[in-house]
Amino acid sequence: MRLQGVRAIDVEGTAGLEGALTTDDAHGLVRLVTVADATCVIVGEVPRAQARERADELRRFVDSFRPGSAAGR
């Protein structure tokens, strides 16, 4: 398993990290964001053979998680 291209990100004012995860069989996006006093880890992965065709889907999935998205439930 390899985590590559790790970069600092800002999600609606919340600091985090994002990178690409690669294994022998899969490719994915990993995002870590601090929410209050906890760390939220979002991982979306697809079979490596489908990585290019499903890249937009992975991005939408990871981007759909927001630090305040559970508020009010």
PDB file of N, CA, C and O in Angstrom:
ATOM      1  N   MET A   1       0.850  -1.164   0.000  1.00  0.00           N
ATOM      2  CA  MET A   1       0.000   0.000   0.000  1.00  0.00           C
ATOM      3  C   MET A   1       0.901   1.234   0.000  1.00  0.00           C
ATOM      4  O   MET A   1       1.863   1.304   0.739  1.00  0.00           O
ATOM      5  N   ARG A   2       0.550   2.189  -0.856  1.00  0.00           N
ATOM      6  CA  ARG A   2       1.320   3.416  -0.955  1.00  0.00           C
ATOM      7  C   ARG A   2       0.385   4.618  -0.884  1.00  0.00           C
ATOM      8  O   ARG A   2      -0.645   4.640  -1.541  1.00  0.00           O
ATOM      9  N   LEU A   3       0.761   5.596  -0.080  1.00  0.00           N
ATOM     10  CA  LEU A   3       0.032   6.856  -0.005  1.00  0.00           C
ATOM     11  C   LEU A   3       0.917   7.895  -0.667  1.00  0.00           C
ATOM     12  O   LEU A   3       2.052   8.113  -0.255  1.00  0.00           O
ATOM     13  N   GLN A   4       0.389   8.513  -1.736  1.00  0.00           N
ATOM     14  CA  GLN A   4       1.189   9.434  -2.541  1.00  0.00           C
ATOM     15  C   GLN A   4       0.497  10.774  -2.680  1.00  0.00           C
ATOM     16  O   GLN A   4      -0.721  10.879  -2.560  1.00  0.00           O
ATOM     17  N   GLY A   5       1.282  11.772  -2.989  1.00  0.00           N
ATOM     18  CA  GLY A   5       0.735  13.084  -3.288  1.00  0.00           C
ATOM     19  C   GLY A   5      -0.017  13.716  -2.133  1.00  0.00           C
ATOM     20  O   GLY A   5      -0.992  14.429  -2.347  1.00  0.00           O
ATOM     21  N   VAL A   6       0.426  13.470  -0.924  1.00  0.00           N
ATOM     22  CA  VAL A   6      -0.269  14.028   0.247  1.00  0.00           C
ATOM     23  C   VAL A   6      -0.100  15.538   0.238  1.00  0.00           C
ATOM     24  O   VAL A   6       0.998  16.058   0.046  1.00  0.00           O
ATOM     25  N   ARG A   7      -1.232  16.213   0.432  1.00  0.00           N
ATOM     26  CA  ARG A   7      -1.191  17.679   0.424  1.00  0.00           C
ATOM     27  C   ARG A   7      -2.127  18.215   1.495  1.00  0.00           C
ATOM     28  O   ARG A   7      -3.110  17.559   1.863  1.00  0.00           O
ATOM     29  N   ALA A   8      -1.811  19.393   1.978  1.00  0.00           N
ATOM     30  CA  ALA A   8      -2.671  20.069   2.949  1.00  0.00           C
ATOM     31  C   ALA A   8      -3.883  20.618   2.215  1.00  0.00           C
ATOM     32  O   ALA A   8      -3.774  21.121   1.087  1.00  0.00           O
ATOM     33  N   ILE A   9      -5.052  20.500   2.841  1.00  0.00           N
ATOM     34  CA  ILE A   9      -6.288  21.019   2.241  1.00  0.00           C
ATOM     35  C   ILE A   9      -7.055  21.812   3.291  1.00  0.00           C
ATOM     36  O   ILE A   9      -6.771  21.729   4.488  1.00  0.00           O
ATOM     37  N   ASP A  10      -8.028  22.565   2.829  1.00  0.00           N
ATOM     38  CA  ASP A  10      -8.941  23.298   3.696  1.00  0.00           C
ATOM     39  C   ASP A  10     -10.349  22.955   3.235  1.00  0.00           C
ATOM     40  O   ASP A  10     -10.683  23.135   2.069  1.00  0.00           O
ATOM     41  N   VAL A  11     -11.155  22.419   4.142  1.00  0.00           N
ATOM     42  CA  VAL A  11     -12.531  22.057   3.828  1.00  0.00           C
ATOM     43  C   VAL A  11     -13.443  22.928   4.683  1.00  0.00           C
ATOM     44  O   VAL A  11     -13.582  22.711   5.879  1.00  0.00           O
ATOM     45  N   GLU A  12     -13.989  23.964   4.073  1.00  0.00           N
ATOM     46  CA  GLU A  12     -14.879  24.890   4.765  1.00  0.00           C
ATOM     47  C   GLU A  12     -14.273  25.401   6.066  1.00  0.00           C
ATOM     48  O   GLU A  12     -14.900  25.396   7.117  1.00  0.00           O
ATOM     49  N   GLY A  13     -12.999  25.802   5.994  1.00  0.00           N
ATOM     50  CA  GLY A  13     -12.320  26.357   7.157  1.00  0.00           C
ATOM     51  C   GLY A  13     -11.689  25.334   8.081  1.00  0.00           C
ATOM     52  O   GLY A  13     -11.103  25.689   9.093  1.00  0.00           O
ATOM     53  N   THR A  14     -11.787  24.066   7.758  1.00  0.00           N
ATOM     54  CA  THR A  14     -11.209  23.005   8.574  1.00  0.00           C
ATOM     55  C   THR A  14      -9.979  22.439   7.865  1.00  0.00           C
ATOM     56  O   THR A  14     -10.061  22.058   6.706  1.00  0.00           O
ATOM     57  N   ALA A  15      -8.857  22.392   8.584  1.00  0.00           N
ATOM     58  CA  ALA A  15      -7.612  21.886   8.003  1.00  0.00           C
ATOM     59  C   ALA A  15      -7.644  20.374   7.870  1.00  0.00           C
ATOM     60  O   ALA A  15      -8.277  19.676   8.660  1.00  0.00           O
ATOM     61  N   GLY A  16      -6.972  19.874   6.841  1.00  0.00           N
ATOM     62  CA  GLY A  16      -6.907  18.430   6.650  1.00  0.00           C
ATOM     63  C   GLY A  16      -5.786  18.055   5.703  1.00  0.00           C
ATOM     64  O   GLY A  16      -4.992  18.894   5.289  1.00  0.00           O
ATOM     65  N   LEU A  17      -5.743  16.777   5.369  1.00  0.00           N
ATOM     66  CA  LEU A  17      -4.776  16.236   4.418  1.00  0.00           C
ATOM     67  C   LEU A  17      -5.508  15.367   3.413  1.00  0.00           C
ATOM     68  O   LEU A  17      -6.531  14.758   3.743  1.00  0.00           O
ATOM     69  N   GLU A  18      -4.967  15.306   2.203  1.00  0.00           N
ATOM     70  CA  GLU A  18      -5.561  14.452   1.177  1.00  0.00           C
ATOM     71  C   GLU A  18      -4.443  13.841   0.351  1.00  0.00           C
ATOM     72  O   GLU A  18      -3.425  14.474   0.110  1.00  0.00           O
ATOM     73  N   GLY A  19      -4.658  12.592  -0.092  1.00  0.00           N
ATOM     74  CA  GLY A  19      -3.668  11.925  -0.914  1.00  0.00           C
ATOM     75  C   GLY A  19      -4.286  10.777  -1.686  1.00  0.00           C
ATOM     76  O   GLY A  19      -5.459  10.447  -1.511  1.00  0.00           O
ATOM     77  N   ALA A  20      -3.495  10.175  -2.546  1.00  0.00           N
ATOM     78  CA  ALA A  20      -3.930   9.029  -3.346  1.00  0.00           C
ATOM     79  C   ALA A  20      -3.375   7.765  -2.718  1.00  0.00           C
ATOM     80  O   ALA A  20      -2.198   7.702  -2.351  1.00  0.00           O
ATOM     81  N   LEU A  21      -4.224   6.768  -2.596  1.00  0.00           N
ATOM     82  CA  LEU A  21      -3.849   5.476  -2.030  1.00  0.00           C
ATOM     83  C   LEU A  21      -3.791   4.460  -3.165  1.00  0.00           C
ATOM     84  O   LEU A  21      -4.722   4.357  -3.955  1.00  0.00           O
ATOM     85  N   THR A  22      -2.693   3.729  -3.244  1.00  0.00           N
ATOM     86  CA  THR A  22      -2.549   2.717  -4.279  1.00  0.00           C
ATOM     87  C   THR A  22      -2.106   1.400  -3.650  1.00  0.00           C
ATOM     88  O   THR A  22      -1.183   1.377  -2.843  1.00  0.00           O
ATOM     89  N   THR A  23      -2.791   0.330  -4.022  1.00  0.00           N
ATOM     90  CA  THR A  23      -2.381  -1.016  -3.632  1.00  0.00           C
ATOM     91  C   THR A  23      -2.185  -1.802  -4.921  1.00  0.00           C
ATOM     92  O   THR A  23      -2.371  -1.275  -6.016  1.00  0.00           O
ATOM     93  N   ASP A  24      -1.871  -3.074  -4.807  1.00  0.00           N
ATOM     94  CA  ASP A  24      -1.717  -3.903  -6.006  1.00  0.00           C
ATOM     95  C   ASP A  24      -3.028  -4.025  -6.777  1.00  0.00           C
ATOM     96  O   ASP A  24      -3.030  -4.181  -7.990  1.00  0.00           O
ATOM     97  N   ASP A  25      -4.162  -3.947  -6.064  1.00  0.00           N
ATOM     98  CA  ASP A  25      -5.470  -4.188  -6.682  1.00  0.00           C
ATOM     99  C   ASP A  25      -6.396  -2.983  -6.735  1.00  0.00           C
ATOM    100  O   ASP A  25      -7.431  -3.041  -7.382  1.00  0.00           O
ATOM    101  N   ALA A  26      -6.076  -1.901  -6.010  1.00  0.00           N
ATOM    102  CA  ALA A  26      -7.027  -0.800  -5.901  1.00  0.00           C
ATOM    103  C   ALA A  26      -6.329   0.550  -5.953  1.00  0.00           C
ATOM    104  O   ALA A  26      -5.128   0.669  -5.729  1.00  0.00           O
ATOM    105  N   HIS A  27      -7.138   1.556  -6.235  1.00  0.00           N
ATOM    106  CA  HIS A  27      -6.695   2.947  -6.222  1.00  0.00           C
ATOM    107  C   HIS A  27      -7.774   3.738  -5.506  1.00  0.00           C
ATOM    108  O   HIS A  27      -8.959   3.464  -5.662  1.00  0.00           O
ATOM    109  N   GLY A  28      -7.375   4.707  -4.717  1.00  0.00           N
ATOM    110  CA  GLY A  28      -8.385   5.475  -4.005  1.00  0.00           C
ATOM    111  C   GLY A  28      -7.906   6.842  -3.596  1.00  0.00           C
ATOM    112  O   GLY A  28      -6.751   7.213  -3.795  1.00  0.00           O
ATOM    113  N   LEU A  29      -8.835   7.604  -3.017  1.00  0.00           N
ATOM    114  CA  LEU A  29      -8.543   8.904  -2.429  1.00  0.00           C
ATOM    115  C   LEU A  29      -8.728   8.773  -0.931  1.00  0.00           C
ATOM    116  O   LEU A  29      -9.663   8.120  -0.463  1.00  0.00           O
ATOM    117  N   VAL A  30      -7.843   9.418  -0.179  1.00  0.00           N
ATOM    118  CA  VAL A  30      -7.911   9.414   1.272  1.00  0.00           C
ATOM    119  C   VAL A  30      -7.932  10.858   1.737  1.00  0.00           C
ATOM    120  O   VAL A  30      -7.125  11.675   1.282  1.00  0.00           O
ATOM    121  N   ARG A  31      -8.861  11.169   2.637  1.00  0.00           N
ATOM    122  CA  ARG A  31      -8.934  12.512   3.209  1.00  0.00           C
ATOM    123  C   ARG A  31      -9.024  12.392   4.718  1.00  0.00           C
ATOM    124  O   ARG A  31      -9.805  11.597   5.237  1.00  0.00           O
ATOM    125  N   LEU A  32      -8.221  13.166   5.424  1.00  0.00           N
ATOM    126  CA  LEU A  32      -8.267  13.243   6.877  1.00  0.00           C
ATOM    127  C   LEU A  32      -8.613  14.666   7.253  1.00  0.00           C
ATOM    128  O   LEU A  32      -7.965  15.606   6.776  1.00  0.00           O
ATOM    129  N   VAL A  33      -9.615  14.833   8.084  1.00  0.00           N
ATOM    130  CA  VAL A  33     -10.049  16.154   8.516  1.00  0.00           C
ATOM    131  C   VAL A  33     -10.302  16.106  10.023  1.00  0.00           C
ATOM    132  O   VAL A  33     -10.901  15.155  10.517  1.00  0.00           O
ATOM    133  N   THR A  34      -9.851  17.127  10.727  1.00  0.00           N
ATOM    134  CA  THR A  34     -10.111  17.221  12.158  1.00  0.00           C
ATOM    135  C   THR A  34     -11.475  17.863  12.361  1.00  0.00           C
ATOM    136  O   THR A  34     -11.766  18.929  11.823  1.00  0.00           O
ATOM    137  N   VAL A  35     -12.328  17.170  13.123  1.00  0.00           N
ATOM    138  CA  VAL A  35     -13.667  17.678  13.440  1.00  0.00           C
ATOM    139  C   VAL A  35     -13.787  17.698  14.954  1.00  0.00           C
ATOM    140  O   VAL A  35     -13.753  16.638  15.589  1.00  0.00           O
ATOM    141  N   ALA A  36     -13.914  18.890  15.522  1.00  0.00           N
ATOM    142  CA  ALA A  36     -13.937  19.069  16.978  1.00  0.00           C
ATOM    143  C   ALA A  36     -12.675  18.434  17.558  1.00  0.00           C
ATOM    144  O   ALA A  36     -11.580  18.819  17.195  1.00  0.00           O
ATOM    145  N   ASP A  37     -12.819  17.431  18.409  1.00  0.00           N
ATOM    146  CA  ASP A  37     -11.642  16.795  19.009  1.00  0.00           C
ATOM    147  C   ASP A  37     -11.399  15.399  18.430  1.00  0.00           C
ATOM    148  O   ASP A  37     -10.768  14.555  19.042  1.00  0.00           O
ATOM    149  N   ALA A  38     -11.905  15.152  17.231  1.00  0.00           N
ATOM    150  CA  ALA A  38     -11.749  13.845  16.593  1.00  0.00           C
ATOM    151  C   ALA A  38     -11.163  14.026  15.186  1.00  0.00           C
ATOM    152  O   ALA A  38     -11.164  15.119  14.638  1.00  0.00           O
ATOM    153  N   THR A  39     -10.685  12.935  14.629  1.00  0.00           N
ATOM    154  CA  THR A  39     -10.176  12.935  13.260  1.00  0.00           C
ATOM    155  C   THR A  39     -11.086  12.065  12.409  1.00  0.00           C
ATOM    156  O   THR A  39     -11.365  10.927  12.756  1.00  0.00           O
ATOM    157  N   CYS A  40     -11.564  12.614  11.317  1.00  0.00           N
ATOM    158  CA  CYS A  40     -12.435  11.895  10.387  1.00  0.00           C
ATOM    159  C   CYS A  40     -11.589  11.460   9.196  1.00  0.00           C
ATOM    160  O   CYS A  40     -10.897  12.270   8.585  1.00  0.00           O
ATOM    161  N   VAL A  41     -11.652  10.173   8.873  1.00  0.00           N
ATOM    162  CA  VAL A  41     -10.904   9.629   7.747  1.00  0.00           C
ATOM    163  C   VAL A  41     -11.899   9.122   6.709  1.00  0.00           C
ATOM    164  O   VAL A  41     -12.748   8.291   7.012  1.00  0.00           O
ATOM    165  N   ILE A  42     -11.830   9.646   5.507  1.00  0.00           N
ATOM    166  CA  ILE A  42     -12.697   9.237   4.419  1.00  0.00           C
ATOM    167  C   ILE A  42     -11.828   8.554   3.376  1.00  0.00           C
ATOM    168  O   ILE A  42     -10.826   9.115   2.925  1.00  0.00           O
ATOM    169  N   VAL A  43     -12.198   7.340   3.012  1.00  0.00           N
ATOM    170  CA  VAL A  43     -11.452   6.595   2.003  1.00  0.00           C
ATOM    171  C   VAL A  43     -12.431   6.110   0.945  1.00  0.00           C
ATOM    172  O   VAL A  43     -13.424   5.460   1.260  1.00  0.00           O
ATOM    173  N   GLY A  44     -12.175   6.441  -0.275  1.00  0.00           N
ATOM    174  CA  GLY A  44     -12.948   5.918  -1.395  1.00  0.00           C
ATOM    175  C   GLY A  44     -11.990   5.178  -2.299  1.00  0.00           C
ATOM    176  O   GLY A  44     -10.928   5.707  -2.643  1.00  0.00           O
ATOM    177  N   GLU A  45     -12.315   3.937  -2.643  1.00  0.00           N
ATOM    178  CA  GLU A  45     -11.406   3.200  -3.525  1.00  0.00           C
ATOM    179  C   GLU A  45     -12.182   2.403  -4.559  1.00  0.00           C
ATOM    180  O   GLU A  45     -13.344   2.068  -4.360  1.00  0.00           O
ATOM    181  N   VAL A  46     -11.538   2.158  -5.678  1.00  0.00           N
ATOM    182  CA  VAL A  46     -12.100   1.383  -6.785  1.00  0.00           C
ATOM    183  C   VAL A  46     -11.028   0.403  -7.260  1.00  0.00           C
ATOM    184  O   VAL A  46      -9.844   0.597  -6.991  1.00  0.00           O
ATOM    185  N   PRO A  47     -11.434  -0.637  -7.991  1.00  0.00           N
ATOM    186  CA  PRO A  47     -10.427  -1.531  -8.566  1.00  0.00           C
ATOM    187  C   PRO A  47      -9.450  -0.734  -9.429  1.00  0.00           C
ATOM    188  O   PRO A  47      -9.850   0.191 -10.149  1.00  0.00           O
ATOM    189  N   ARG A  48      -8.213  -1.071  -9.328  1.00  0.00           N
ATOM    190  CA  ARG A  48      -7.168  -0.316 -10.033  1.00  0.00           C
ATOM    191  C   ARG A  48      -7.432  -0.199 -11.535  1.00  0.00           C
ATOM    192  O   ARG A  48      -7.171   0.838 -12.147  1.00  0.00           O
ATOM    193  N   ALA A  49      -7.985  -1.241 -12.140  1.00  0.00           N
ATOM    194  CA  ALA A  49      -8.270  -1.223 -13.580  1.00  0.00           C
ATOM    195  C   ALA A  49      -9.337  -0.188 -13.943  1.00  0.00           C
ATOM    196  O   ALA A  49      -9.438   0.219 -15.096  1.00  0.00           O
ATOM    197  N   GLN A  50     -10.136   0.263 -12.972  1.00  0.00           N
ATOM    198  CA  GLN A  50     -11.205   1.225 -13.230  1.00  0.00           C
ATOM    199  C   GLN A  50     -10.872   2.625 -12.711  1.00  0.00           C
ATOM    200  O   GLN A  50     -11.724   3.513 -12.732  1.00  0.00           O
ATOM    201  N   ALA A  51      -9.659   2.831 -12.247  1.00  0.00           N
ATOM    202  CA  ALA A  51      -9.290   4.090 -11.588  1.00  0.00           C
ATOM    203  C   ALA A  51      -9.542   5.319 -12.451  1.00  0.00           C
ATOM    204  O   ALA A  51     -10.113   6.299 -11.987  1.00  0.00           O
ATOM    205  N   ARG A  52      -9.149   5.286 -13.701  1.00  0.00           N
ATOM    206  CA  ARG A  52      -9.327   6.470 -14.559  1.00  0.00           C
ATOM    207  C   ARG A  52     -10.791   6.750 -14.870  1.00  0.00           C
ATOM    208  O   ARG A  52     -11.243   7.878 -14.798  1.00  0.00           O
ATOM    209  N   GLU A  53     -11.535   5.704 -15.204  1.00  0.00           N
ATOM    210  CA  GLU A  53     -12.931   5.918 -15.584  1.00  0.00           C
ATOM    211  C   GLU A  53     -13.812   6.289 -14.395  1.00  0.00           C
ATOM    212  O   GLU A  53     -14.880   6.866 -14.584  1.00  0.00           O
ATOM    213  N   ARG A  54     -13.373   5.983 -13.190  1.00  0.00           N
ATOM    214  CA  ARG A  54     -14.185   6.280 -12.004  1.00  0.00           C
ATOM    215  C   ARG A  54     -13.594   7.382 -11.131  1.00  0.00           C
ATOM    216  O   ARG A  54     -14.046   7.617 -10.014  1.00  0.00           O
ATOM    217  N   ALA A  55     -12.605   8.109 -11.648  1.00  0.00           N
ATOM    218  CA  ALA A  55     -11.942   9.178 -10.885  1.00  0.00           C
ATOM    219  C   ALA A  55     -12.925  10.260 -10.450  1.00  0.00           C
ATOM    220  O   ALA A  55     -12.868  10.729  -9.308  1.00  0.00           O
ATOM    221  N   ASP A  56     -13.825  10.663 -11.327  1.00  0.00           N
ATOM    222  CA  ASP A  56     -14.802  11.698 -10.970  1.00  0.00           C
ATOM    223  C   ASP A  56     -15.738  11.221  -9.868  1.00  0.00           C
ATOM    224  O   ASP A  56     -16.098  11.978  -8.968  1.00  0.00           O
ATOM    225  N   GLU A  57     -16.126   9.953  -9.934  1.00  0.00           N
ATOM    226  CA  GLU A  57     -16.989   9.369  -8.911  1.00  0.00           C
ATOM    227  C   GLU A  57     -16.296   9.366  -7.541  1.00  0.00           C
ATOM    228  O   GLU A  57     -16.900   9.714  -6.525  1.00  0.00           O
ATOM    229  N   LEU A  58     -15.019   8.997  -7.526  1.00  0.00           N
ATOM    230  CA  LEU A  58     -14.256   9.023  -6.280  1.00  0.00           C
ATOM    231  C   LEU A  58     -14.185  10.433  -5.713  1.00  0.00           C
ATOM    232  O   LEU A  58     -14.364  10.639  -4.522  1.00  0.00           O
ATOM    233  N   ARG A  59     -13.903  11.398  -6.571  1.00  0.00           N
ATOM    234  CA  ARG A  59     -13.805  12.792  -6.132  1.00  0.00           C
ATOM    235  C   ARG A  59     -15.132  13.265  -5.531  1.00  0.00           C
ATOM    236  O   ARG A  59     -15.169  13.886  -4.480  1.00  0.00           O
ATOM    237  N   ARG A  60     -16.249  12.973  -6.191  1.00  0.00           N
ATOM    238  CA  ARG A  60     -17.568  13.389  -5.670  1.00  0.00           C
ATOM    239  C   ARG A  60     -17.840  12.743  -4.312  1.00  0.00           C
ATOM    240  O   ARG A  60     -18.357  13.390  -3.407  1.00  0.00           O
ATOM    241  N   PHE A  61     -17.483  11.467  -4.166  1.00  0.00           N
ATOM    242  CA  PHE A  61     -17.704  10.773  -2.901  1.00  0.00           C
ATOM    243  C   PHE A  61     -16.915  11.433  -1.775  1.00  0.00           C
ATOM    244  O   PHE A  61     -17.470  11.765  -0.726  1.00  0.00           O
ATOM    245  N   VAL A  62     -15.620  11.637  -1.990  1.00  0.00           N
ATOM    246  CA  VAL A  62     -14.785  12.230  -0.947  1.00  0.00           C
ATOM    247  C   VAL A  62     -15.225  13.665  -0.653  1.00  0.00           C
ATOM    248  O   VAL A  62     -15.311  14.073   0.500  1.00  0.00           O
ATOM    249  N   ASP A  63     -15.553  14.428  -1.688  1.00  0.00           N
ATOM    250  CA  ASP A  63     -15.982  15.813  -1.503  1.00  0.00           C
ATOM    251  C   ASP A  63     -17.339  15.923  -0.814  1.00  0.00           C
ATOM    252  O   ASP A  63     -17.671  16.967  -0.261  1.00  0.00           O
ATOM    253  N   SER A  64     -18.134  14.869  -0.830  1.00  0.00           N
ATOM    254  CA  SER A  64     -19.470  14.937  -0.230  1.00  0.00           C
ATOM    255  C   SER A  64     -19.423  14.984   1.298  1.00  0.00           C
ATOM    256  O   SER A  64     -20.410  15.362   1.936  1.00  0.00           O
ATOM    257  N   PHE A  65     -18.301  14.635   1.896  1.00  0.00           N
ATOM    258  CA  PHE A  65     -18.179  14.677   3.352  1.00  0.00           C
ATOM    259  C   PHE A  65     -17.657  16.045   3.770  1.00  0.00           C
ATOM    260  O   PHE A  65     -16.579  16.448   3.382  1.00  0.00           O
ATOM    261  N   ARG A  66     -18.452  16.741   4.546  1.00  0.00           N
ATOM    262  CA  ARG A  66     -18.115  18.074   5.029  1.00  0.00           C
ATOM    263  C   ARG A  66     -18.100  18.051   6.550  1.00  0.00           C
ATOM    264  O   ARG A  66     -18.893  17.343   7.168  1.00  0.00           O
ATOM    265  N   PRO A  67     -17.241  18.836   7.172  1.00  0.00           N
ATOM    266  CA  PRO A  67     -17.144  18.840   8.631  1.00  0.00           C
ATOM    267  C   PRO A  67     -18.466  19.099   9.339  1.00  0.00           C
ATOM    268  O   PRO A  67     -18.739  18.518  10.373  1.00  0.00           O
ATOM    269  N   GLY A  68     -19.332  19.922   8.788  1.00  0.00           N
ATOM    270  CA  GLY A  68     -20.602  20.235   9.442  1.00  0.00           C
ATOM    271  C   GLY A  68     -21.798  19.544   8.837  1.00  0.00           C
ATOM    272  O   GLY A  68     -22.929  19.855   9.160  1.00  0.00           O
ATOM    273  N   SER A  69     -21.609  18.545   7.963  1.00  0.00           N
ATOM    274  CA  SER A  69     -22.731  17.949   7.234  1.00  0.00           C
ATOM    275  C   SER A  69     -23.684  17.152   8.113  1.00  0.00           C
ATOM    276  O   SER A  69     -24.816  16.941   7.756  1.00  0.00           O
ATOM    277  N   ALA A  70     -23.249  16.733   9.286  1.00  0.00           N
ATOM    278  CA  ALA A  70     -24.129  15.976  10.176  1.00  0.00           C
ATOM    279  C   ALA A  70     -24.887  16.879  11.146  1.00  0.00           C
ATOM    280  O   ALA A  70     -25.730  16.439  11.902  1.00  0.00           O
ATOM    281  N   ALA A  71     -24.587  18.160  11.156  1.00  0.00           N
ATOM    282  CA  ALA A  71     -25.240  19.091  12.071  1.00  0.00           C
ATOM    283  C   ALA A  71     -26.734  19.163  11.801  1.00  0.00           C
ATOM    284  O   ALA A  71     -27.187  19.151  10.669  1.00  0.00           O
ATOM    285  N   GLY A  72     -27.478  19.197  12.867  1.00  0.00           N
ATOM    286  CA  GLY A  72     -28.925  19.343  12.732  1.00  0.00           C
ATOM    287  C   GLY A  72     -29.681  18.040  12.551  1.00  0.00           C
ATOM    288  O   GLY A  72     -30.882  18.027  12.385  1.00  0.00           O
ATOM    289  N   ARG A  73     -29.005  16.925  12.568  1.00  0.00           N
ATOM    290  CA  ARG A  73     -29.689  15.637  12.412  1.00  0.00           C
ATOM    291  C   ARG A  73     -30.243  15.161  13.708  1.00  0.00           C
ATOM    292  O   ARG A  73     -29.788  15.420  14.743  1.00  0.00           O
TER     293      ARG A  73
END
